[in-house]
Amino acid sequence: MEALLETRALSIHFGGLKAVENVDLTVNKGEIMSLIGPNGAGKTTFFNLVSGFLKPTSGSVSFLGSDITGKEPHAIARMGLVRTFQKTNIFADVSVEESIKIGFNQYRKANILDILTNGKTSNSENQYMLENSKNILEFCGLYNWRKYLVKNIPYGKQRMLAIALALATSPKLLLLDEPATGLNPLETKELIDIILKIRDERGITVFLIEHNMNLVVSISDRLAVLCYGEKLTEGAPSVVANDPRVIEAYLGRGFQQHVS
């Protein structure tokens, strides 16, 4: 399989705290992979490292075969590695459709004069944004909410908007940080459907952190488990769920019976 993302001995220390320690991990093209583990295990810190929001103490990160260790987040995003955050209302006072357009800005080539005079390049880019914003809003079930301010739409739709904004950047690898947090069962089902469609219909590889194990097991090709900053194991959901170390550290003894 073709590796999109690879980390080798990736570590970050905050004083004496080893938040992430010697993690080797690969995310392959076309898969849905989940990173699980107890609170404080280092999962979000790991996402921050691979997306450039933190610089590692040691180790390396490669994406599409290129070393991206220490690169700035905007440079990594421009390469196609894009992430969401747990916070949902960054653009609270902007309309849903205007917030989607923010995702297209990193690829704009029109200069300021062309934009002010509605020149050919600017006009072409505006048309592209208009068409693709509509497509993404419909894809994520947000089209009927497009005129609302972000702060005025339901919480579940705000979480979906974070995914829509990430899709506007045309990612090759989409990192989702606890996308199901706070969702009710119906919203969780919608999220599952969207994640599967992102992979199956748009060809985007998905790597997510999530505590909802029913969601994780239902959509993931592979799981990796962090505990105290170190990787315990990785593999198919049925294998990981029956690993005694994972049961002891995270899942509990009643969970593995629900995984075939």
PDB file of N, CA, C and O in Angstrom, residues 111-175:
ATOM      1  N   ASN A 111      -3.940  38.784  -7.924  1.00  0.00           N
ATOM      2  CA  ASN A 111      -3.311  39.830  -7.113  1.00  0.00           C
ATOM      3  C   ASN A 111      -4.353  40.856  -6.689  1.00  0.00           C
ATOM      4  O   ASN A 111      -5.518  40.808  -7.122  1.00  0.00           O
ATOM      5  N   ILE A 112      -3.954  41.791  -5.865  1.00  0.00           N
ATOM      6  CA  ILE A 112      -4.901  42.744  -5.292  1.00  0.00           C
ATOM      7  C   ILE A 112      -5.571  43.600  -6.363  1.00  0.00           C
ATOM      8  O   ILE A 112      -6.766  43.891  -6.281  1.00  0.00           O
ATOM      9  N   LEU A 113      -4.817  43.980  -7.390  1.00  0.00           N
ATOM     10  CA  LEU A 113      -5.396  44.792  -8.461  1.00  0.00           C
ATOM     11  C   LEU A 113      -6.450  44.003  -9.218  1.00  0.00           C
ATOM     12  O   LEU A 113      -7.527  44.528  -9.542  1.00  0.00           O
ATOM     13  N   ASP A 114      -6.150  42.741  -9.501  1.00  0.00           N
ATOM     14  CA  ASP A 114      -7.091  41.890 -10.225  1.00  0.00           C
ATOM     15  C   ASP A 114      -8.373  41.689  -9.421  1.00  0.00           C
ATOM     16  O   ASP A 114      -9.479  41.673  -9.978  1.00  0.00           O
ATOM     17  N   ILE A 115      -8.217  41.574  -8.095  1.00  0.00           N
ATOM     18  CA  ILE A 115      -9.388  41.403  -7.232  1.00  0.00           C
ATOM     19  C   ILE A 115     -10.235  42.670  -7.208  1.00  0.00           C
ATOM     20  O   ILE A 115     -11.463  42.626  -7.332  1.00  0.00           O
ATOM     21  N   LEU A 116      -9.569  43.839  -7.074  1.00  0.00           N
ATOM     22  CA  LEU A 116     -10.293  45.114  -6.987  1.00  0.00           C
ATOM     23  C   LEU A 116     -11.015  45.449  -8.284  1.00  0.00           C
ATOM     24  O   LEU A 116     -12.081  46.088  -8.270  1.00  0.00           O
ATOM     25  N   THR A 117     -10.447  45.045  -9.414  1.00  0.00           N
ATOM     26  CA  THR A 117     -11.051  45.361 -10.719  1.00  0.00           C
ATOM     27  C   THR A 117     -11.870  44.213 -11.284  1.00  0.00           C
ATOM     28  O   THR A 117     -12.342  44.293 -12.421  1.00  0.00           O
ATOM     29  N   ASN A 118     -12.028  43.147 -10.474  1.00  0.00           N
ATOM     30  CA  ASN A 118     -12.760  41.957 -10.919  1.00  0.00           C
ATOM     31  C   ASN A 118     -12.197  41.454 -12.249  1.00  0.00           C
ATOM     32  O   ASN A 118     -12.927  41.183 -13.202  1.00  0.00           O
ATOM     33  N   GLY A 119     -10.870  41.331 -12.275  1.00  0.00           N
ATOM     34  CA  GLY A 119     -10.187  40.884 -13.476  1.00  0.00           C
ATOM     35  C   GLY A 119     -10.467  39.427 -13.800  1.00  0.00           C
ATOM     36  O   GLY A 119     -11.188  38.725 -13.083  1.00  0.00           O
ATOM     37  N   LYS A 120      -9.842  38.963 -14.878  1.00  0.00           N
ATOM     38  CA  LYS A 120     -10.123  37.615 -15.384  1.00  0.00           C
ATOM     39  C   LYS A 120      -9.796  36.534 -14.366  1.00  0.00           C
ATOM     40  O   LYS A 120     -10.591  35.619 -14.137  1.00  0.00           O
ATOM     41  N   THR A 121      -8.614  36.641 -13.748  1.00  0.00           N
ATOM     42  CA  THR A 121      -8.218  35.614 -12.782  1.00  0.00           C
ATOM     43  C   THR A 121      -9.133  35.620 -11.570  1.00  0.00           C
ATOM     44  O   THR A 121      -9.598  34.571 -11.109  1.00  0.00           O
ATOM     45  N   SER A 122      -9.409  36.808 -11.046  1.00  0.00           N
ATOM     46  CA  SER A 122     -10.279  36.914  -9.885  1.00  0.00           C
ATOM     47  C   SER A 122     -11.681  36.404 -10.194  1.00  0.00           C
ATOM     48  O   SER A 122     -12.286  35.679  -9.394  1.00  0.00           O
ATOM     49  N   ASN A 123     -12.201  36.762 -11.342  1.00  0.00           N
ATOM     50  CA  ASN A 123     -13.542  36.336 -11.730  1.00  0.00           C
ATOM     51  C   ASN A 123     -13.620  34.815 -11.856  1.00  0.00           C
ATOM     52  O   ASN A 123     -14.594  34.184 -11.417  1.00  0.00           O
ATOM     53  N   SER A 124     -12.577  34.225 -12.439  1.00  0.00           N
ATOM     54  CA  SER A 124     -12.533  32.772 -12.592  1.00  0.00           C
ATOM     55  C   SER A 124     -12.477  32.084 -11.229  1.00  0.00           C
ATOM     56  O   SER A 124     -13.157  31.076 -10.996  1.00  0.00           O
ATOM     57  N   GLU A 125     -11.657  32.632 -10.329  1.00  0.00           N
ATOM     58  CA  GLU A 125     -11.545  32.051  -8.993  1.00  0.00           C
ATOM     59  C   GLU A 125     -12.833  32.201  -8.211  1.00  0.00           C
ATOM     60  O   GLU A 125     -13.236  31.283  -7.470  1.00  0.00           O
ATOM     61  N   ASN A 126     -13.505  33.331  -8.356  1.00  0.00           N
ATOM     62  CA  ASN A 126     -14.787  33.538  -7.664  1.00  0.00           C
ATOM     63  C   ASN A 126     -15.836  32.546  -8.150  1.00  0.00           C
ATOM     64  O   ASN A 126     -16.630  32.033  -7.351  1.00  0.00           O
ATOM     65  N   GLN A 127     -15.848  32.284  -9.450  1.00  0.00           N
ATOM     66  CA  GLN A 127     -16.799  31.327 -10.009  1.00  0.00           C
ATOM     67  C   GLN A 127     -16.512  29.921  -9.497  1.00  0.00           C
ATOM     68  O   GLN A 127     -17.431  29.163  -9.153  1.00  0.00           O
ATOM     69  N   TYR A 128     -15.229  29.586  -9.416  1.00  0.00           N
ATOM     70  CA  TYR A 128     -14.830  28.281  -8.888  1.00  0.00           C
ATOM     71  C   TYR A 128     -15.277  28.138  -7.428  1.00  0.00           C
ATOM     72  O   TYR A 128     -15.815  27.099  -7.028  1.00  0.00           O
ATOM     73  N   MET A 129     -15.046  29.180  -6.626  1.00  0.00           N
ATOM     74  CA  MET A 129     -15.456  29.139  -5.223  1.00  0.00           C
ATOM     75  C   MET A 129     -16.959  28.993  -5.083  1.00  0.00           C
ATOM     76  O   MET A 129     -17.449  28.237  -4.240  1.00  0.00           O
ATOM     77  N   LEU A 130     -17.705  29.734  -5.900  1.00  0.00           N
ATOM     78  CA  LEU A 130     -19.163  29.689  -5.831  1.00  0.00           C
ATOM     79  C   LEU A 130     -19.685  28.282  -6.117  1.00  0.00           C
ATOM     80  O   LEU A 130     -20.513  27.747  -5.374  1.00  0.00           O
ATOM     81  N   GLU A 131     -19.183  27.682  -7.190  1.00  0.00           N
ATOM     82  CA  GLU A 131     -19.652  26.354  -7.581  1.00  0.00           C
ATOM     83  C   GLU A 131     -19.247  25.290  -6.569  1.00  0.00           C
ATOM     84  O   GLU A 131     -20.051  24.425  -6.197  1.00  0.00           O
ATOM     85  N   ASN A 132     -18.001  25.345  -6.128  1.00  0.00           N
ATOM     86  CA  ASN A 132     -17.514  24.318  -5.222  1.00  0.00           C
ATOM     87  C   ASN A 132     -18.028  24.504  -3.797  1.00  0.00           C
ATOM     88  O   ASN A 132     -18.197  23.524  -3.074  1.00  0.00           O
ATOM     89  N   SER A 133     -18.283  25.747  -3.382  1.00  0.00           N
ATOM     90  CA  SER A 133     -18.896  25.977  -2.068  1.00  0.00           C
ATOM     91  C   SER A 133     -20.272  25.336  -2.020  1.00  0.00           C
ATOM     92  O   SER A 133     -20.630  24.668  -1.043  1.00  0.00           O
ATOM     93  N   LYS A 134     -21.043  25.522  -3.083  1.00  0.00           N
ATOM     94  CA  LYS A 134     -22.373  24.921  -3.148  1.00  0.00           C
ATOM     95  C   LYS A 134     -22.284  23.393  -3.085  1.00  0.00           C
ATOM     96  O   LYS A 134     -23.027  22.738  -2.360  1.00  0.00           O
ATOM     97  N   ASN A 135     -21.329  22.843  -3.815  1.00  0.00           N
ATOM     98  CA  ASN A 135     -21.147  21.400  -3.839  1.00  0.00           C
ATOM     99  C   ASN A 135     -20.804  20.852  -2.450  1.00  0.00           C
ATOM    100  O   ASN A 135     -21.367  19.849  -1.996  1.00  0.00           O
ATOM    101  N   ILE A 136     -19.892  21.534  -1.752  1.00  0.00           N
ATOM    102  CA  ILE A 136     -19.463  21.076  -0.425  1.00  0.00           C
ATOM    103  C   ILE A 136     -20.586  21.242   0.591  1.00  0.00           C
ATOM    104  O   ILE A 136     -20.805  20.377   1.440  1.00  0.00           O
ATOM    105  N   LEU A 137     -21.304  22.357   0.520  1.00  0.00           N
ATOM    106  CA  LEU A 137     -22.414  22.577   1.444  1.00  0.00           C
ATOM    107  C   LEU A 137     -23.484  21.497   1.271  1.00  0.00           C
ATOM    108  O   LEU A 137     -24.033  20.990   2.258  1.00  0.00           O
ATOM    109  N   GLU A 138     -23.786  21.130   0.036  1.00  0.00           N
ATOM    110  CA  GLU A 138     -24.760  20.076  -0.208  1.00  0.00           C
ATOM    111  C   GLU A 138     -24.226  18.729   0.277  1.00  0.00           C
ATOM    112  O   GLU A 138     -24.952  17.940   0.887  1.00  0.00           O
ATOM    113  N   PHE A 139     -22.970  18.470   0.009  1.00  0.00           N
ATOM    114  CA  PHE A 139     -22.336  17.211   0.402  1.00  0.00           C
ATOM    115  C   PHE A 139     -22.407  17.018   1.916  1.00  0.00           C
ATOM    116  O   PHE A 139     -22.632  15.901   2.405  1.00  0.00           O
ATOM    117  N   CYS A 140     -22.208  18.104   2.672  1.00  0.00           N
ATOM    118  CA  CYS A 140     -22.172  18.035   4.138  1.00  0.00           C
ATOM    119  C   CYS A 140     -23.522  18.340   4.789  1.00  0.00           C
ATOM    120  O   CYS A 140     -23.607  18.460   6.016  1.00  0.00           O
ATOM    121  N   GLY A 141     -24.581  18.471   3.989  1.00  0.00           N
ATOM    122  CA  GLY A 141     -25.900  18.714   4.545  1.00  0.00           C
ATOM    123  C   GLY A 141     -26.082  20.088   5.155  1.00  0.00           C
ATOM    124  O   GLY A 141     -26.872  20.271   6.092  1.00  0.00           O
ATOM    125  N   LEU A 142     -25.352  21.070   4.608  1.00  0.00           N
ATOM    126  CA  LEU A 142     -25.369  22.421   5.176  1.00  0.00           C
ATOM    127  C   LEU A 142     -25.984  23.465   4.250  1.00  0.00           C
ATOM    128  O   LEU A 142     -26.052  24.637   4.621  1.00  0.00           O
ATOM    129  N   TYR A 143     -26.436  23.046   3.092  1.00  0.00           N
ATOM    130  CA  TYR A 143     -26.879  24.031   2.108  1.00  0.00           C
ATOM    131  C   TYR A 143     -28.044  24.875   2.616  1.00  0.00           C
ATOM    132  O   TYR A 143     -28.088  26.096   2.397  1.00  0.00           O
ATOM    133  N   ASN A 144     -28.979  24.275   3.311  1.00  0.00           N
ATOM    134  CA  ASN A 144     -30.137  25.017   3.816  1.00  0.00           C
ATOM    135  C   ASN A 144     -29.772  25.964   4.960  1.00  0.00           C
ATOM    136  O   ASN A 144     -30.582  26.811   5.353  1.00  0.00           O
ATOM    137  N   TRP A 145     -28.561  25.825   5.482  1.00  0.00           N
ATOM    138  CA  TRP A 145     -28.087  26.680   6.580  1.00  0.00           C
ATOM    139  C   TRP A 145     -27.102  27.749   6.083  1.00  0.00           C
ATOM    140  O   TRP A 145     -26.538  28.473   6.897  1.00  0.00           O
ATOM    141  N   ARG A 146     -26.927  27.857   4.792  1.00  0.00           N
ATOM    142  CA  ARG A 146     -25.829  28.659   4.246  1.00  0.00           C
ATOM    143  C   ARG A 146     -25.913  30.139   4.596  1.00  0.00           C
ATOM    144  O   ARG A 146     -24.885  30.814   4.684  1.00  0.00           O
ATOM    145  N   LYS A 147     -27.089  30.675   4.818  1.00  0.00           N
ATOM    146  CA  LYS A 147     -27.249  32.108   5.091  1.00  0.00           C
ATOM    147  C   LYS A 147     -27.156  32.435   6.585  1.00  0.00           C
ATOM    148  O   LYS A 147     -27.091  33.610   6.956  1.00  0.00           O
ATOM    149  N   TYR A 148     -27.144  31.422   7.420  1.00  0.00           N
ATOM    150  CA  TYR A 148     -27.100  31.634   8.864  1.00  0.00           C
ATOM    151  C   TYR A 148     -25.678  31.968   9.313  1.00  0.00           C
ATOM    152  O   TYR A 148     -24.701  31.482   8.739  1.00  0.00           O
ATOM    153  N   LEU A 149     -25.586  32.801  10.366  1.00  0.00           N
ATOM    154  CA  LEU A 149     -24.300  32.973  11.014  1.00  0.00           C
ATOM    155  C   LEU A 149     -23.908  31.657  11.689  1.00  0.00           C
ATOM    156  O   LEU A 149     -24.772  30.939  12.197  1.00  0.00           O
ATOM    157  N   VAL A 150     -22.622  31.375  11.708  1.00  0.00           N
ATOM    158  CA  VAL A 150     -22.154  30.110  12.272  1.00  0.00           C
ATOM    159  C   VAL A 150     -22.624  29.949  13.717  1.00  0.00           C
ATOM    160  O   VAL A 150     -23.010  28.852  14.134  1.00  0.00           O
ATOM    161  N   LYS A 151     -22.613  31.021  14.489  1.00  0.00           N
ATOM    162  CA  LYS A 151     -23.006  30.922  15.901  1.00  0.00           C
ATOM    163  C   LYS A 151     -24.483  30.591  16.079  1.00  0.00           C
ATOM    164  O   LYS A 151     -24.900  30.207  17.181  1.00  0.00           O
ATOM    165  N   ASN A 152     -25.281  30.730  15.037  1.00  0.00           N
ATOM    166  CA  ASN A 152     -26.724  30.508  15.140  1.00  0.00           C
ATOM    167  C   ASN A 152     -27.180  29.159  14.600  1.00  0.00           C
ATOM    168  O   ASN A 152     -28.378  28.878  14.595  1.00  0.00           O
ATOM    169  N   ILE A 153     -26.247  28.329  14.128  1.00  0.00           N
ATOM    170  CA  ILE A 153     -26.650  27.011  13.652  1.00  0.00           C
ATOM    171  C   ILE A 153     -26.436  25.985  14.767  1.00  0.00           C
ATOM    172  O   ILE A 153     -25.659  26.217  15.701  1.00  0.00           O
ATOM    173  N   PRO A 154     -27.139  24.847  14.712  1.00  0.00           N
ATOM    174  CA  PRO A 154     -27.009  23.843  15.771  1.00  0.00           C
ATOM    175  C   PRO A 154     -25.565  23.357  15.930  1.00  0.00           C
ATOM    176  O   PRO A 154     -24.779  23.363  14.973  1.00  0.00           O
ATOM    177  N   TYR A 155     -25.266  22.896  17.125  1.00  0.00           N
ATOM    178  CA  TYR A 155     -23.911  22.457  17.429  1.00  0.00           C
ATOM    179  C   TYR A 155     -23.439  21.362  16.467  1.00  0.00           C
ATOM    180  O   TYR A 155     -22.293  21.380  15.987  1.00  0.00           O
ATOM    181  N   GLY A 156     -24.322  20.416  16.178  1.00  0.00           N
ATOM    182  CA  GLY A 156     -23.950  19.341  15.262  1.00  0.00           C
ATOM    183  C   GLY A 156     -23.594  19.856  13.884  1.00  0.00           C
ATOM    184  O   GLY A 156     -22.685  19.338  13.223  1.00  0.00           O
ATOM    185  N   LYS A 157     -24.296  20.893  13.432  1.00  0.00           N
ATOM    186  CA  LYS A 157     -23.993  21.493  12.129  1.00  0.00           C
ATOM    187  C   LYS A 157     -22.682  22.277  12.186  1.00  0.00           C
ATOM    188  O   LYS A 157     -21.952  22.352  11.190  1.00  0.00           O
ATOM    189  N   GLN A 158     -22.372  22.851  13.339  1.00  0.00           N
ATOM    190  CA  GLN A 158     -21.083  23.529  13.481  1.00  0.00           C
ATOM    191  C   GLN A 158     -19.927  22.539  13.325  1.00  0.00           C
ATOM    192  O   GLN A 158     -18.921  22.839  12.679  1.00  0.00           O
ATOM    193  N   ARG A 159     -20.084  21.362  13.887  1.00  0.00           N
ATOM    194  CA  ARG A 159     -19.038  20.350  13.742  1.00  0.00           C
ATOM    195  C   ARG A 159     -18.927  19.883  12.294  1.00  0.00           C
ATOM    196  O   ARG A 159     -17.836  19.609  11.792  1.00  0.00           O
ATOM    197  N   MET A 160     -20.052  19.781  11.621  1.00  0.00           N
ATOM    198  CA  MET A 160     -20.026  19.407  10.209  1.00  0.00           C
ATOM    199  C   MET A 160     -19.399  20.513   9.368  1.00  0.00           C
ATOM    200  O   MET A 160     -18.714  20.247   8.371  1.00  0.00           O
ATOM    201  N   LEU A 161     -19.621  21.756   9.773  1.00  0.00           N
ATOM    202  CA  LEU A 161     -19.032  22.884   9.053  1.00  0.00           C
ATOM    203  C   LEU A 161     -17.509  22.852   9.127  1.00  0.00           C
ATOM    204  O   LEU A 161     -16.827  23.216   8.164  1.00  0.00           O
ATOM    205  N   ALA A 162     -16.973  22.418  10.253  1.00  0.00           N
ATOM    206  CA  ALA A 162     -15.520  22.304  10.371  1.00  0.00           C
ATOM    207  C   ALA A 162     -14.970  21.334   9.335  1.00  0.00           C
ATOM    208  O   ALA A 162     -13.904  21.561   8.740  1.00  0.00           O
ATOM    209  N   ILE A 163     -15.690  20.252   9.083  1.00  0.00           N
ATOM    210  CA  ILE A 163     -15.283  19.292   8.060  1.00  0.00           C
ATOM    211  C   ILE A 163     -15.432  19.907   6.672  1.00  0.00           C
ATOM    212  O   ILE A 163     -14.553  19.756   5.807  1.00  0.00           O
ATOM    213  N   ALA A 164     -16.533  20.631   6.458  1.00  0.00           N
ATOM    214  CA  ALA A 164     -16.754  21.274   5.160  1.00  0.00           C
ATOM    215  C   ALA A 164     -15.662  22.283   4.846  1.00  0.00           C
ATOM    216  O   ALA A 164     -15.173  22.366   3.706  1.00  0.00           O
ATOM    217  N   LEU A 165     -15.266  23.050   5.840  1.00  0.00           N
ATOM    218  CA  LEU A 165     -14.198  24.033   5.651  1.00  0.00           C
ATOM    219  C   LEU A 165     -12.893  23.334   5.273  1.00  0.00           C
ATOM    220  O   LEU A 165     -12.155  23.794   4.395  1.00  0.00           O
ATOM    221  N   ALA A 166     -12.603  22.210   5.925  1.00  0.00           N
ATOM    222  CA  ALA A 166     -11.404  21.451   5.587  1.00  0.00           C
ATOM    223  C   ALA A 166     -11.479  20.907   4.159  1.00  0.00           C
ATOM    224  O   ALA A 166     -10.484  20.907   3.432  1.00  0.00           O
ATOM    225  N   LEU A 167     -12.663  20.450   3.731  1.00  0.00           N
ATOM    226  CA  LEU A 167     -12.814  19.931   2.374  1.00  0.00           C
ATOM    227  C   LEU A 167     -12.573  21.004   1.325  1.00  0.00           C
ATOM    228  O   LEU A 167     -12.116  20.706   0.214  1.00  0.00           O
ATOM    229  N   ALA A 168     -12.872  22.259   1.668  1.00  0.00           N
ATOM    230  CA  ALA A 168     -12.667  23.362   0.718  1.00  0.00           C
ATOM    231  C   ALA A 168     -11.193  23.570   0.390  1.00  0.00           C
ATOM    232  O   ALA A 168     -10.868  24.186  -0.627  1.00  0.00           O
ATOM    233  N   THR A 169     -10.303  23.055   1.214  1.00  0.00           N
ATOM    234  CA  THR A 169      -8.865  23.196   0.958  1.00  0.00           C
ATOM    235  C   THR A 169      -8.324  22.087   0.050  1.00  0.00           C
ATOM    236  O   THR A 169      -7.124  22.032  -0.217  1.00  0.00           O
ATOM    237  N   SER A 170      -9.211  21.188  -0.403  1.00  0.00           N
ATOM    238  CA  SER A 170      -8.825  20.066  -1.281  1.00  0.00           C
ATOM    239  C   SER A 170      -7.759  19.177  -0.651  1.00  0.00           C
ATOM    240  O   SER A 170      -6.667  18.993  -1.203  1.00  0.00           O
ATOM    241  N   PRO A 171      -8.053  18.600   0.513  1.00  0.00           N
ATOM    242  CA  PRO A 171      -7.035  17.778   1.186  1.00  0.00           C
ATOM    243  C   PRO A 171      -6.808  16.439   0.498  1.00  0.00           C
ATOM    244  O   PRO A 171      -7.695  15.895  -0.164  1.00  0.00           O
ATOM    245  N   LYS A 172      -5.613  15.922   0.669  1.00  0.00           N
ATOM    246  CA  LYS A 172      -5.312  14.538   0.309  1.00  0.00           C
ATOM    247  C   LYS A 172      -5.437  13.648   1.537  1.00  0.00           C
ATOM    248  O   LYS A 172      -5.795  12.477   1.430  1.00  0.00           O
ATOM    249  N   LEU A 173      -5.100  14.217   2.690  1.00  0.00           N
ATOM    250  CA  LEU A 173      -5.238  13.526   3.969  1.00  0.00           C
ATOM    251  C   LEU A 173      -5.960  14.461   4.929  1.00  0.00           C
ATOM    252  O   LEU A 173      -5.514  15.578   5.172  1.00  0.00           O
ATOM    253  N   LEU A 174      -7.090  13.997   5.465  1.00  0.00           N
ATOM    254  CA  LEU A 174      -7.913  14.797   6.361  1.00  0.00           C
ATOM    255  C   LEU A 174      -7.798  14.251   7.773  1.00  0.00           C
ATOM    256  O   LEU A 174      -8.121  13.086   8.033  1.00  0.00           O
ATOM    257  N   LEU A 175      -7.329  15.097   8.700  1.00  0.00           N
ATOM    258  CA  LEU A 175      -7.205  14.739  10.112  1.00  0.00           C
ATOM    259  C   LEU A 175      -8.393  15.331  10.864  1.00  0.00           C
ATOM    260  O   LEU A 175      -8.596  16.541  10.867  1.00  0.00           O
TER     261      LEU A 175
END
